[in-house]
PDB file of C-alpha atoms in Angstrom:
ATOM      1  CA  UNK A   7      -8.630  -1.922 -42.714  1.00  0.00           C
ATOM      2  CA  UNK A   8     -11.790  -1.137 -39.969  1.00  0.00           C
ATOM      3  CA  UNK A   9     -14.509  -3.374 -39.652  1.00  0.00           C
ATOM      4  CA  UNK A  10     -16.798  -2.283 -37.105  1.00  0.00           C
ATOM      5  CA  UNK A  11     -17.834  -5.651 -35.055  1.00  0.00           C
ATOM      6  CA  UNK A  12     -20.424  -5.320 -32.385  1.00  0.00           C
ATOM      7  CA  UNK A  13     -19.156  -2.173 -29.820  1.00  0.00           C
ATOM      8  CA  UNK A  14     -15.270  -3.049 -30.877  1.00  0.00           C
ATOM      9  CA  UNK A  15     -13.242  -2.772 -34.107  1.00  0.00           C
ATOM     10  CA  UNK A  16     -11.715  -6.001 -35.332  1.00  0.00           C
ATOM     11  CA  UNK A  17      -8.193  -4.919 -36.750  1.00  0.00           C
ATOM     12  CA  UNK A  18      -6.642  -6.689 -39.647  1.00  0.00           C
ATOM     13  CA  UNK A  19      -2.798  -6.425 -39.333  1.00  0.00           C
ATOM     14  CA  UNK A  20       0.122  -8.032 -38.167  1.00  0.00           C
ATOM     15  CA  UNK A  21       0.308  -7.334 -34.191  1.00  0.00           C
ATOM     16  CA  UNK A  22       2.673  -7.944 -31.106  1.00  0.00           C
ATOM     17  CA  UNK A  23       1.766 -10.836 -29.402  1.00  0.00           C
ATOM     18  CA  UNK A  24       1.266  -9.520 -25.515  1.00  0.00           C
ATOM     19  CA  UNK A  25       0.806 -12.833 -23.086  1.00  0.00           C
ATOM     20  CA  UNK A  26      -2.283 -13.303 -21.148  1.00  0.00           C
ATOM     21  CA  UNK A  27      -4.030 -10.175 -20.195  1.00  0.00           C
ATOM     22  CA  UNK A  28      -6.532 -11.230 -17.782  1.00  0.00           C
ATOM     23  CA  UNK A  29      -6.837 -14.135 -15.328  1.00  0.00           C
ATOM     24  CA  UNK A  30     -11.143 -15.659 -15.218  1.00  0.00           C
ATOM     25  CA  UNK A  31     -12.538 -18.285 -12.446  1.00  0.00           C
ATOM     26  CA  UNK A  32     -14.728 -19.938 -13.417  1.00  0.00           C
ATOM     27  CA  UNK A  33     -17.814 -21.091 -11.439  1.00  0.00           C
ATOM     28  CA  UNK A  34     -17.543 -24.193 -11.083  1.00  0.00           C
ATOM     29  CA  UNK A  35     -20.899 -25.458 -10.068  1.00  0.00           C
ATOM     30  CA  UNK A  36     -22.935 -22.650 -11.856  1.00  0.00           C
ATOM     31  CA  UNK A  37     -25.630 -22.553  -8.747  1.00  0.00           C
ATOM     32  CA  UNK A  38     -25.497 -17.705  -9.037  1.00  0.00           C
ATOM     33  CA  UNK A  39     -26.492 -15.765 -11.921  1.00  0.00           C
ATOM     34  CA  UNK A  40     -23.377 -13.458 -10.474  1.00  0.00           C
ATOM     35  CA  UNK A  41     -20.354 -11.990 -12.017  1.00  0.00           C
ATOM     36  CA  UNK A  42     -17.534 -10.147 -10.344  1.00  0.00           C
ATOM     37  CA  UNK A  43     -15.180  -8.032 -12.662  1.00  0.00           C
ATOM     38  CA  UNK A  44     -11.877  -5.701 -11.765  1.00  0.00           C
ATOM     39  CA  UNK A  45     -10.769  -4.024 -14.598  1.00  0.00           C
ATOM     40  CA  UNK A  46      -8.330  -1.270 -13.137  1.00  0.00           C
ATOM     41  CA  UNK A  47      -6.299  -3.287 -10.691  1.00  0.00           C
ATOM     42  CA  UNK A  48      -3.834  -5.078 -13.305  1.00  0.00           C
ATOM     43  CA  UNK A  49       0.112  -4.632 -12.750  1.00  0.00           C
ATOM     44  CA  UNK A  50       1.407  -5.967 -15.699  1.00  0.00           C
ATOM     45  CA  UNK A  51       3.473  -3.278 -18.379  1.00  0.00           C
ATOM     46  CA  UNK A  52       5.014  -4.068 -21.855  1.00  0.00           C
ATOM     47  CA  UNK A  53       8.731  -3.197 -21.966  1.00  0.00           C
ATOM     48  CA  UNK A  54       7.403  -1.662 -24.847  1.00  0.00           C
ATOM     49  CA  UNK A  55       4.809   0.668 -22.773  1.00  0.00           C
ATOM     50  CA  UNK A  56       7.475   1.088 -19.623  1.00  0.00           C
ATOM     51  CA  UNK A  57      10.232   2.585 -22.378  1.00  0.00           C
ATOM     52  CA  UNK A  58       7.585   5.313 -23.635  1.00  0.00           C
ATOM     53  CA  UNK A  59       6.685   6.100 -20.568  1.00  0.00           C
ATOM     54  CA  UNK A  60      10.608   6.528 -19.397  1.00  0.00           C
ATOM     55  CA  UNK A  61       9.411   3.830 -16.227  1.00  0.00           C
ATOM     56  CA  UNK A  62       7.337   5.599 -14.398  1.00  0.00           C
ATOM     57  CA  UNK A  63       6.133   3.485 -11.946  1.00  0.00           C
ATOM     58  CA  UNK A  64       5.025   6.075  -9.448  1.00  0.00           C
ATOM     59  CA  UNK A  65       2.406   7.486 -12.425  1.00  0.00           C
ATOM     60  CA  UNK A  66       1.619   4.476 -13.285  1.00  0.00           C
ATOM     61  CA  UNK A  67       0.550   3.217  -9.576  1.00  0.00           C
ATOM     62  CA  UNK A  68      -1.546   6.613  -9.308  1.00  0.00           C
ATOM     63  CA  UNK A  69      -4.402   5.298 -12.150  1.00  0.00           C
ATOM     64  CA  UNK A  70      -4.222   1.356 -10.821  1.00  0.00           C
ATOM     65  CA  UNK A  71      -7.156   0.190  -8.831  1.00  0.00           C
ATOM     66  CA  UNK A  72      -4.079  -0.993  -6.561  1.00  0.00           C
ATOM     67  CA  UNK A  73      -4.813  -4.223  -4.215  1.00  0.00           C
ATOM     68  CA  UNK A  74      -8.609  -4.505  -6.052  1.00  0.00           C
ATOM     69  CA  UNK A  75      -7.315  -7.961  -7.496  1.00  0.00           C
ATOM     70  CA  UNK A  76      -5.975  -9.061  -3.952  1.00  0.00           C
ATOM     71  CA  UNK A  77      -8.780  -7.541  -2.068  1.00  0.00           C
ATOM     72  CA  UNK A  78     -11.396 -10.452  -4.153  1.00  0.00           C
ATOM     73  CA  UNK A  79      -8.577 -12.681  -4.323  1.00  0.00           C
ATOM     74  CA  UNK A  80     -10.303 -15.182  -1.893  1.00  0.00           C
ATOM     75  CA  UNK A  81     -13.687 -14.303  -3.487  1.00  0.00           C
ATOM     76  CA  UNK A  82     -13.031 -17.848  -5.538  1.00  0.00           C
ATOM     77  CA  UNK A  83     -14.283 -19.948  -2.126  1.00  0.00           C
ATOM     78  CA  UNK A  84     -17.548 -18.673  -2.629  1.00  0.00           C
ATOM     79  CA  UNK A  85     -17.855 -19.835  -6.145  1.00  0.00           C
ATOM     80  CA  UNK A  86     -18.506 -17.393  -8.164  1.00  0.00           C
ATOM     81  CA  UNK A  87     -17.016 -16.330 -11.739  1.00  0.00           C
ATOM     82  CA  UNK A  88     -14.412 -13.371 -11.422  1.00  0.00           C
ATOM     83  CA  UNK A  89     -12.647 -11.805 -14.255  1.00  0.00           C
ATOM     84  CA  UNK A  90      -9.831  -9.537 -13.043  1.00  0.00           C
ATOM     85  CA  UNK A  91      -7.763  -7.627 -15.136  1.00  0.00           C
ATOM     86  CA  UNK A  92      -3.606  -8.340 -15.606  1.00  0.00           C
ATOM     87  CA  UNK A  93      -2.086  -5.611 -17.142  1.00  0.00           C
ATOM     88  CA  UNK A  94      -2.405  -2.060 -15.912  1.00  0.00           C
ATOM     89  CA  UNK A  95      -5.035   0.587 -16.440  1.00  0.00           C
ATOM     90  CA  UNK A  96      -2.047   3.127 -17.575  1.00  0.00           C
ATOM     91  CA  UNK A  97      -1.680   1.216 -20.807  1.00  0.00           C
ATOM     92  CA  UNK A  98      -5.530   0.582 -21.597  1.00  0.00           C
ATOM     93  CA  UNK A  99      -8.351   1.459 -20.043  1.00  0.00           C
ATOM     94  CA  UNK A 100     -10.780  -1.599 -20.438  1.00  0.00           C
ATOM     95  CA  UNK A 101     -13.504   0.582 -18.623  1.00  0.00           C
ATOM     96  CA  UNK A 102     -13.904   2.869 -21.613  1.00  0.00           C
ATOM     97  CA  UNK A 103     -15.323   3.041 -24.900  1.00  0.00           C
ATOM     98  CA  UNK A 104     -12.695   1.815 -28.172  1.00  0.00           C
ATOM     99  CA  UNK A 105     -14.090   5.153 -29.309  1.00  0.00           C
ATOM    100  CA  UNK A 106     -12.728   7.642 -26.584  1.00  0.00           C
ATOM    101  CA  UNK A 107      -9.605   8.658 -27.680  1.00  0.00           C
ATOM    102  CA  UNK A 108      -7.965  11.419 -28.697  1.00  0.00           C
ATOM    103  CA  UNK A 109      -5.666  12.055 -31.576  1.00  0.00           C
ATOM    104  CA  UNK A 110      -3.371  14.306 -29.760  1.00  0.00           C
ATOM    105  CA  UNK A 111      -2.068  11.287 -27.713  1.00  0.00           C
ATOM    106  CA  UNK A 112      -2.629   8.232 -30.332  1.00  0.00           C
ATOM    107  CA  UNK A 113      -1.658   8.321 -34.422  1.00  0.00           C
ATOM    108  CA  UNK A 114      -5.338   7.204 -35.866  1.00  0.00           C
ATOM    109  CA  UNK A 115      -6.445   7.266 -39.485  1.00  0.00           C
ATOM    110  CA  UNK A 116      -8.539   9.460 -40.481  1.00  0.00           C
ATOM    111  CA  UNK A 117     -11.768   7.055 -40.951  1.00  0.00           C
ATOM    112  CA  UNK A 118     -11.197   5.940 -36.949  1.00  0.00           C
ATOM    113  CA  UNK A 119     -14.681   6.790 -35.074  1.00  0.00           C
ATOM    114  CA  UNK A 120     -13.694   8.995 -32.237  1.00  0.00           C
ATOM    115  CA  UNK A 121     -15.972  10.019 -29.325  1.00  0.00           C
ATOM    116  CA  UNK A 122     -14.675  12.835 -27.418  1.00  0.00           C
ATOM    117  CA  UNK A 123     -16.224  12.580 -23.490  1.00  0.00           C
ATOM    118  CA  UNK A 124     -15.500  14.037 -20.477  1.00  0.00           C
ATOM    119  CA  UNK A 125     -12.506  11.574 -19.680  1.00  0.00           C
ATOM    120  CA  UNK A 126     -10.756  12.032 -22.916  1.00  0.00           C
ATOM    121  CA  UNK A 127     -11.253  15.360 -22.048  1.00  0.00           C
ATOM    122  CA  UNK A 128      -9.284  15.354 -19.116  1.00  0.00           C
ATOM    123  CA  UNK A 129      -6.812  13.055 -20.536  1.00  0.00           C
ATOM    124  CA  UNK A 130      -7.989   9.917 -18.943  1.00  0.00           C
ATOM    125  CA  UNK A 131      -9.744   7.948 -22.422  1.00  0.00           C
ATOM    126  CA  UNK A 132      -8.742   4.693 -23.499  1.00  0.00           C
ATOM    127  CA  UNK A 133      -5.101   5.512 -23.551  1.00  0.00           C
ATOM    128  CA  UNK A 134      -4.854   7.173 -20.090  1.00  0.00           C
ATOM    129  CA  UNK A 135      -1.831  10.385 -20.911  1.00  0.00           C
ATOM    130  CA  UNK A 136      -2.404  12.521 -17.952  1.00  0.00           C
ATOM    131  CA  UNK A 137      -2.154  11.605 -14.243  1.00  0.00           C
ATOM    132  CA  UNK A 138      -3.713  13.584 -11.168  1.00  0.00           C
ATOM    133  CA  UNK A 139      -0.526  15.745 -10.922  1.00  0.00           C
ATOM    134  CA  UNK A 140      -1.074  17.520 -14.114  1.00  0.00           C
ATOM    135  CA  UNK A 141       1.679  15.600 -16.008  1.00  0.00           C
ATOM    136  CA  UNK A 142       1.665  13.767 -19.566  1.00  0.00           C
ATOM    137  CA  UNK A 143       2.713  10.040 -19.345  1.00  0.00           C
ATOM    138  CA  UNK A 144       3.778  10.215 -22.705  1.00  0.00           C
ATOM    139  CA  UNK A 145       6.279  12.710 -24.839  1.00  0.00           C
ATOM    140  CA  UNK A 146       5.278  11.942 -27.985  1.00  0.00           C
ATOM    141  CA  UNK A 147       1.807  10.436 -29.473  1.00  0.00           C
ATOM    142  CA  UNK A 148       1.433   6.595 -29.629  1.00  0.00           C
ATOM    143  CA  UNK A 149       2.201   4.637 -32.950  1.00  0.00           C
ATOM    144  CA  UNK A 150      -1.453   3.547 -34.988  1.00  0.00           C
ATOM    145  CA  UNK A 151       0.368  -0.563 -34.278  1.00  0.00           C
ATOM    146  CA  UNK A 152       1.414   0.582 -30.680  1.00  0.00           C
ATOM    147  CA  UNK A 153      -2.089   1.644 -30.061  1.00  0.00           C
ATOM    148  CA  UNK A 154      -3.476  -2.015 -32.084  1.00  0.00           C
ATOM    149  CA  UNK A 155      -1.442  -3.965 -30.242  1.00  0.00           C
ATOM    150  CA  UNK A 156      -3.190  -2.537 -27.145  1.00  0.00           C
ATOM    151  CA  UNK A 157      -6.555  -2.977 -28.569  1.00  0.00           C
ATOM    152  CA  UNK A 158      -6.158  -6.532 -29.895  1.00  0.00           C
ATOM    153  CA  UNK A 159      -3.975  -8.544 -27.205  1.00  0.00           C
ATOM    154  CA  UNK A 160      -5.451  -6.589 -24.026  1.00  0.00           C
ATOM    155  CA  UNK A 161      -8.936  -4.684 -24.346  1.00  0.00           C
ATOM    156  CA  UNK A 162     -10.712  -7.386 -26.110  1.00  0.00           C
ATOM    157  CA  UNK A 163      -9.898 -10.142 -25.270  1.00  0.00           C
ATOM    158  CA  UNK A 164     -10.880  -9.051 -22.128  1.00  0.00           C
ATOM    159  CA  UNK A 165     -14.602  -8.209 -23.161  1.00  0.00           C
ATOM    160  CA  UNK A 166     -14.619 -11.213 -25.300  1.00  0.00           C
ATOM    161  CA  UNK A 167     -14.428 -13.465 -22.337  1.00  0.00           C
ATOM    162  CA  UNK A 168     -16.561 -11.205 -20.622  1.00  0.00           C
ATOM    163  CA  UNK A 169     -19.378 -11.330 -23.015  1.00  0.00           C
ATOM    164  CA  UNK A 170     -19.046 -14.992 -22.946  1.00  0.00           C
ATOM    165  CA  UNK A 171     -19.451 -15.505 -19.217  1.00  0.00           C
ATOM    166  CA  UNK A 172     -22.830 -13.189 -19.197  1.00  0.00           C
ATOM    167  CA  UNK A 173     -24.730 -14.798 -22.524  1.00  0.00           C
ATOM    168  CA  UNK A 174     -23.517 -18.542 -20.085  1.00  0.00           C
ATOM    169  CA  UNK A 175     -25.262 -16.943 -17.065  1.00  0.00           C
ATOM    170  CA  UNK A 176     -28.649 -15.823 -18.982  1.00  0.00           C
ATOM    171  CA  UNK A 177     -28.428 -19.080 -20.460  1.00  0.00           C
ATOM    172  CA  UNK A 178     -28.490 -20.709 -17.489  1.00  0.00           C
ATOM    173  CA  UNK A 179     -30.575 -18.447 -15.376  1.00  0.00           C
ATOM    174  CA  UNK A 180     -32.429 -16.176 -17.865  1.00  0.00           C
ATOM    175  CA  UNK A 181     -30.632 -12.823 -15.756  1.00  0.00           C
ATOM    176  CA  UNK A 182     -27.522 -11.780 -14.623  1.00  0.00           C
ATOM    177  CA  UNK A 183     -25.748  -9.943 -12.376  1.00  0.00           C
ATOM    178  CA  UNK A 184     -22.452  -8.136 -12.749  1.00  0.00           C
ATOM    179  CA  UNK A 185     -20.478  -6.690 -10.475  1.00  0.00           C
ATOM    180  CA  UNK A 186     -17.796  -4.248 -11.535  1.00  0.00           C
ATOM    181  CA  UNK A 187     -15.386  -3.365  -8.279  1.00  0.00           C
ATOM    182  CA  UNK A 188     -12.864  -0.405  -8.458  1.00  0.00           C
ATOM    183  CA  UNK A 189     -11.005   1.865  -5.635  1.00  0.00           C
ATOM    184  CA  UNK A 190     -10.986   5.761  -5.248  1.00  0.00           C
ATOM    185  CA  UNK A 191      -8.571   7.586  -3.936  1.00  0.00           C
ATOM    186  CA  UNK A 192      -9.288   9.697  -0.574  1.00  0.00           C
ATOM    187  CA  UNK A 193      -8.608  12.486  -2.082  1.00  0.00           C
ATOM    188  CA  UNK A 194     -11.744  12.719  -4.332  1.00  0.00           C
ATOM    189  CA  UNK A 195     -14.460  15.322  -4.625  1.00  0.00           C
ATOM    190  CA  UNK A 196     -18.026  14.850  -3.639  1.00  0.00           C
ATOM    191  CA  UNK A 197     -20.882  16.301  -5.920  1.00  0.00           C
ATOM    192  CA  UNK A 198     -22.299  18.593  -3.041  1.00  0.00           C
ATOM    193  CA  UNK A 199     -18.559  18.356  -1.207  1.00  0.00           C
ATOM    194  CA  UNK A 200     -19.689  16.150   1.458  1.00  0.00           C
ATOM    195  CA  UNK A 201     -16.878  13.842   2.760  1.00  0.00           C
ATOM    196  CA  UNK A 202     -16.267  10.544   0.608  1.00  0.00           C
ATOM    197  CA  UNK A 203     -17.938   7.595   2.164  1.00  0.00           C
ATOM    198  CA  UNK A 204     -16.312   4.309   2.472  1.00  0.00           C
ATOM    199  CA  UNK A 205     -18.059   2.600  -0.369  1.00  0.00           C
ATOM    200  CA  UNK A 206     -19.623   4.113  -3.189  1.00  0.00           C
ATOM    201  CA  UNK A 207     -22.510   1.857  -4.924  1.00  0.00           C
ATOM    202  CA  UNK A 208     -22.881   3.164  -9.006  1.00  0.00           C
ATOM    203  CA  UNK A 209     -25.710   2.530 -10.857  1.00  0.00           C
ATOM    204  CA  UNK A 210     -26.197   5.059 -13.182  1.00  0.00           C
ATOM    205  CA  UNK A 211     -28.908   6.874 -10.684  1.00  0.00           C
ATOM    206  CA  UNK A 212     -31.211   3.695 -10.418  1.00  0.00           C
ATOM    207  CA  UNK A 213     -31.190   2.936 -13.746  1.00  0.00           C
ATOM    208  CA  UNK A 214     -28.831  -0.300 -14.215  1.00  0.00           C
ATOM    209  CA  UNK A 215     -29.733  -2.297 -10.936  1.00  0.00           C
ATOM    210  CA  UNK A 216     -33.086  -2.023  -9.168  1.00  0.00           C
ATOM    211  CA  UNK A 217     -33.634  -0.150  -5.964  1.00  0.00           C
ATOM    212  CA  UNK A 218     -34.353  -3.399  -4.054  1.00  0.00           C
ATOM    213  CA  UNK A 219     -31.137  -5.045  -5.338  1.00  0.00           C
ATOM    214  CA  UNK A 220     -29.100  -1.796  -4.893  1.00  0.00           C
ATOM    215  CA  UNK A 221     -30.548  -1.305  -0.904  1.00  0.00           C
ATOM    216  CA  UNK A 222     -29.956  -4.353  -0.338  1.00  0.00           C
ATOM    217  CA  UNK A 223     -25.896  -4.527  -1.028  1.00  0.00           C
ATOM    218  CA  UNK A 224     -25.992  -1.192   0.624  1.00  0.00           C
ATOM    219  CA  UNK A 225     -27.427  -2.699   3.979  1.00  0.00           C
ATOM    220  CA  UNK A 226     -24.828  -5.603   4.170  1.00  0.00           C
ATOM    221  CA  UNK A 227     -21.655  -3.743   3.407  1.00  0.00           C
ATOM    222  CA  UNK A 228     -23.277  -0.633   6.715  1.00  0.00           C
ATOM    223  CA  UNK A 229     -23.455  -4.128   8.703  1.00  0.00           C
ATOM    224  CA  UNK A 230     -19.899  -4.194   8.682  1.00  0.00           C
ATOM    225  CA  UNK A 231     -19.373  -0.177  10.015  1.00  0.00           C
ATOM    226  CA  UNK A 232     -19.090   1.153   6.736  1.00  0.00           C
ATOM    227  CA  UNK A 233     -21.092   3.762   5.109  1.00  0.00           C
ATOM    228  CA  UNK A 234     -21.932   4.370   1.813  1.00  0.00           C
ATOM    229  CA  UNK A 235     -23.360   6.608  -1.268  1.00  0.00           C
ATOM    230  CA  UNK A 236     -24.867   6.555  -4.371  1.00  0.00           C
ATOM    231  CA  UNK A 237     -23.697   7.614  -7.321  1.00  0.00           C
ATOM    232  CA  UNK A 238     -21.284  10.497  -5.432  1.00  0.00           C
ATOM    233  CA  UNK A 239     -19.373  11.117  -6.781  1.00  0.00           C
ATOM    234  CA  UNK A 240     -19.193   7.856  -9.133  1.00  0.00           C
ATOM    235  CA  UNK A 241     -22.379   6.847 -10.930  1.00  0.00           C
ATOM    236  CA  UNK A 242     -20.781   4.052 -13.100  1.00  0.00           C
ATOM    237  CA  UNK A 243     -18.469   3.187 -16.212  1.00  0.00           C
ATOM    238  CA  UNK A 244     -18.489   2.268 -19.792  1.00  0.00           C
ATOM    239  CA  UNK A 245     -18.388  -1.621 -17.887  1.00  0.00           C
ATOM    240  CA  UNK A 246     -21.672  -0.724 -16.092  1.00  0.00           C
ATOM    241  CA  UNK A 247     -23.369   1.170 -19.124  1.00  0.00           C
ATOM    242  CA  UNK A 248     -22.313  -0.788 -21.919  1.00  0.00           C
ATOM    243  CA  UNK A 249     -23.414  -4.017 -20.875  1.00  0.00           C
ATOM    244  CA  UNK A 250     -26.547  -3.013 -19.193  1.00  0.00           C
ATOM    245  CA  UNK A 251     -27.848  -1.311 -22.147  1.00  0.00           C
ATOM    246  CA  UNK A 252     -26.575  -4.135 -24.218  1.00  0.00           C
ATOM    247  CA  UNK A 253     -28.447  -7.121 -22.797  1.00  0.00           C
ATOM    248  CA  UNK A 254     -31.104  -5.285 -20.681  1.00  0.00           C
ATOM    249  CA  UNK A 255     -33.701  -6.884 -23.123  1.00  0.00           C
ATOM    250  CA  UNK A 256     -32.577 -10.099 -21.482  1.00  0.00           C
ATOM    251  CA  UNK A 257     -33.118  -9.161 -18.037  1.00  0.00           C
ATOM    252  CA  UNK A 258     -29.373  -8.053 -16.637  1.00  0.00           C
ATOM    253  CA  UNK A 259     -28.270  -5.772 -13.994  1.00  0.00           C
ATOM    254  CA  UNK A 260     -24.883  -4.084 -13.316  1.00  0.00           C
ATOM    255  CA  UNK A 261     -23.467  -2.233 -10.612  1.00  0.00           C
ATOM    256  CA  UNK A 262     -20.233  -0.319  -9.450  1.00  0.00           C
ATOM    257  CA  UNK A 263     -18.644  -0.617  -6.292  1.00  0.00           C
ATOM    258  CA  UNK A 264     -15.763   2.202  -5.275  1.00  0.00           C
ATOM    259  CA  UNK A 265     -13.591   1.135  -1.924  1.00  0.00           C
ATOM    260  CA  UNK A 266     -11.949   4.390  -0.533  1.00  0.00           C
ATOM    261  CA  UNK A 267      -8.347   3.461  -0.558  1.00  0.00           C
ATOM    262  CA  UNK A 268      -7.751   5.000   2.845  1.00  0.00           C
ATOM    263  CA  UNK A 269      -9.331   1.470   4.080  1.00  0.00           C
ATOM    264  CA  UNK A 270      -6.784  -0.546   3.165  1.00  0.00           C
ATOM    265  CA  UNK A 271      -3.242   0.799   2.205  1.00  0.00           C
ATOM    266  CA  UNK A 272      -1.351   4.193   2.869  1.00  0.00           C
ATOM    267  CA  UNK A 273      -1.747   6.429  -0.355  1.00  0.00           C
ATOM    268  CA  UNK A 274       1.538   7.688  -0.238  1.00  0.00           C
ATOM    269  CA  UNK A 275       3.700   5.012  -0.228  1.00  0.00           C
ATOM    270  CA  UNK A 276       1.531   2.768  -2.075  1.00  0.00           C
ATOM    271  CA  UNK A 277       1.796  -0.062   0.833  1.00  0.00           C
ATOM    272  CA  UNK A 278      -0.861  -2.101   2.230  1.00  0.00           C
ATOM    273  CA  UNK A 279      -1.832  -0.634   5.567  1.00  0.00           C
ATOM    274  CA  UNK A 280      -2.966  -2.440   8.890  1.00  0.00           C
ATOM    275  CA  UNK A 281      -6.636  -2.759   8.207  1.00  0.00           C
ATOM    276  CA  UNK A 282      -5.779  -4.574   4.421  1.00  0.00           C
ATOM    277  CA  UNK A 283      -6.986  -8.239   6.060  1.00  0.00           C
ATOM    278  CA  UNK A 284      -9.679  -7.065   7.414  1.00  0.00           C
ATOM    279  CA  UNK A 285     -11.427  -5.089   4.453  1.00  0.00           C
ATOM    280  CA  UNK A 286     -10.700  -8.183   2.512  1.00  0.00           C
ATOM    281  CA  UNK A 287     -12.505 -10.561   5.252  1.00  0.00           C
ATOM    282  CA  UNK A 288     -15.424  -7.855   5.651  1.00  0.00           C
ATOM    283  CA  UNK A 289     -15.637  -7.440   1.589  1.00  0.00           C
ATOM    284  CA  UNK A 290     -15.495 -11.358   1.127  1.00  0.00           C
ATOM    285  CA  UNK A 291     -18.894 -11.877   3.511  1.00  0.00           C
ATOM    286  CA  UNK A 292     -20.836  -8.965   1.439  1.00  0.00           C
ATOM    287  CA  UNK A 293     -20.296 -10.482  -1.071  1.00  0.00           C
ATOM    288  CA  UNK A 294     -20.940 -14.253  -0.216  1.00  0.00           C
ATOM    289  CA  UNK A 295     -24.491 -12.844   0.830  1.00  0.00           C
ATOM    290  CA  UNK A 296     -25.007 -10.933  -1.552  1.00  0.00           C
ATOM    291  CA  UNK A 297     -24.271 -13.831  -3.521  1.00  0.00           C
ATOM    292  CA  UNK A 298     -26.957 -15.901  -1.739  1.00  0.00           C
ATOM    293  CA  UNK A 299     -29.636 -13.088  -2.038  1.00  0.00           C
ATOM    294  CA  UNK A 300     -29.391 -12.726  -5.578  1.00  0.00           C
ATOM    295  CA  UNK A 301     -29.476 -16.838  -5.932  1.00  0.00           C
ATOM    296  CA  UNK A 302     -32.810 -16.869  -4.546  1.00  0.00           C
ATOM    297  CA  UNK A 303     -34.550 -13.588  -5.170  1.00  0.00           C
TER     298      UNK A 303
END
């Protein structure tokens, strides 16, 4: 049976235990309002996944936010909580809605609420089943248990902890802040096909995270010889939307933050280029004053 809990389903049926599917630090001293999530940089695959999916590593690596975990890695001196994702995007998609999926790539009963959006349009839902070449990951649909097993042991879990760590912070500070850090590849198209910056800052047009917050990220991470854009080509996700329009009432703002991949590792090979140590060192003092501004403002 479906009971509808919240913006998940809680499933009632025996599942495949899957072990830990996300790794949180916690902030220790609880001085920032500030939470930093990566939810597409996870390299983790069931044997279960990797056998319908005939191992296909090189498909796999094309949806991962790859190096996103590493790149915040040393975010944990500052002292701030970060939730980072384990397992890989390819199997879940923890930046979409339980609802977008589509029945041509996942066995669902026929009372399962189904959304159909632009990604599940293009084969890129909860279940990712296409990749940029055109190709299906999958030759047959997933199983209804596959697809629960997926659902129970990695996608909430995930958001469970992550709801927990925001209602802490508006406890403690009456706002929050949440950070949601991806990659893009080079390779992406601009709304009005100007070149992709270096950083794109989401925020659903102005509407999750206030100019003067916004500006102000904007101006530390040009310090460093970067430019940026706003929502172009990437506005925000489900992470950004959901949780912005779920606790806005009690005074939370969210953003997304895209790092063009060419910054840090070569695209084709999937290696870590020259310039890795330095985007992390220049990403790590953005955010440690960002992380002071918003302590203060």
């Amino acid at each position: 049976s479906i009971k509808k809990i919240n913006f998940c389903y809680c499933f009632y049926m025996p599942q495949k235990k899957i072990s830990n599917s996300f790794k949180i630090i916690h902030s220790k001293s609880e001085i920032t309002p500030l939470i930093i999530t990566s939810p597409h940089s996870g390299q983790k695959y069931t044997k279960e996944f990797l056998e319908s999916t005939n191992y296909n590593y090189k498909a796999y690596k094309s949806l991962e936010d790859m190096y996103v975990n590493d790149i915040i890695e040393i975010i944990k001196k500052i002292d701030i909580t970060t939730l980072i994702a384990l397992y890989s995007r390819a199997q879940i998609d923890l930046s979409r809605s339980i609802h977008e999926v589509d029945e041509n790539f996942v066995e669902l009963p026929k009372n399962y609420e189904k959304t159909k959006t632009k990604n599940t349009s293009s084969g890129i839902g909860l279940i990712p089943a296409s990749i940029s070449s055109g190709k299906y990951l999958y030759n047959k649909r997933i199983s209804w248990k596959n697809f629960l097993d997926r659902i129970n042991n990695i996608y909430i879990p995930w958001h469970k902890i992550l709801e927990e760590e925001i209602n802490k912070k508006l406890k403690l500070f009456d706002h929050c802040f949440v950070l949601d850090i991806h990659s893009m590849p080079s390779s992406v198209n601009t709304k009005d096909n100007t070149e992709l910056a270096d950083f794109v800052i989401g925020n659903l047009n102005g509407k999750t995270c206030s100019d003067y917050i916004s500006y102000f990220l904007a101006s530390e991470i040009e310090k460093k010889g970067y430019n940026i854009s706003y929502n172009n080509p990437f506005s925000g996700g489900y992470i950004t939307s959901h949780y912005y329009e779920k606790y806005k009432q009690r005074n939370i703002q969210t953003i997304q933050i895209e790092i063009n991949r060419r910054l840090y590792m070569n695209e084709s090979n999937f290696e870590k280029n020259d310039n890795f140590l330095l985007l992390q060192k220049d990403f790590y003092e953005i955010i440690d004053n960002f992380n002071n501004f918003i302590k203060v403002d």
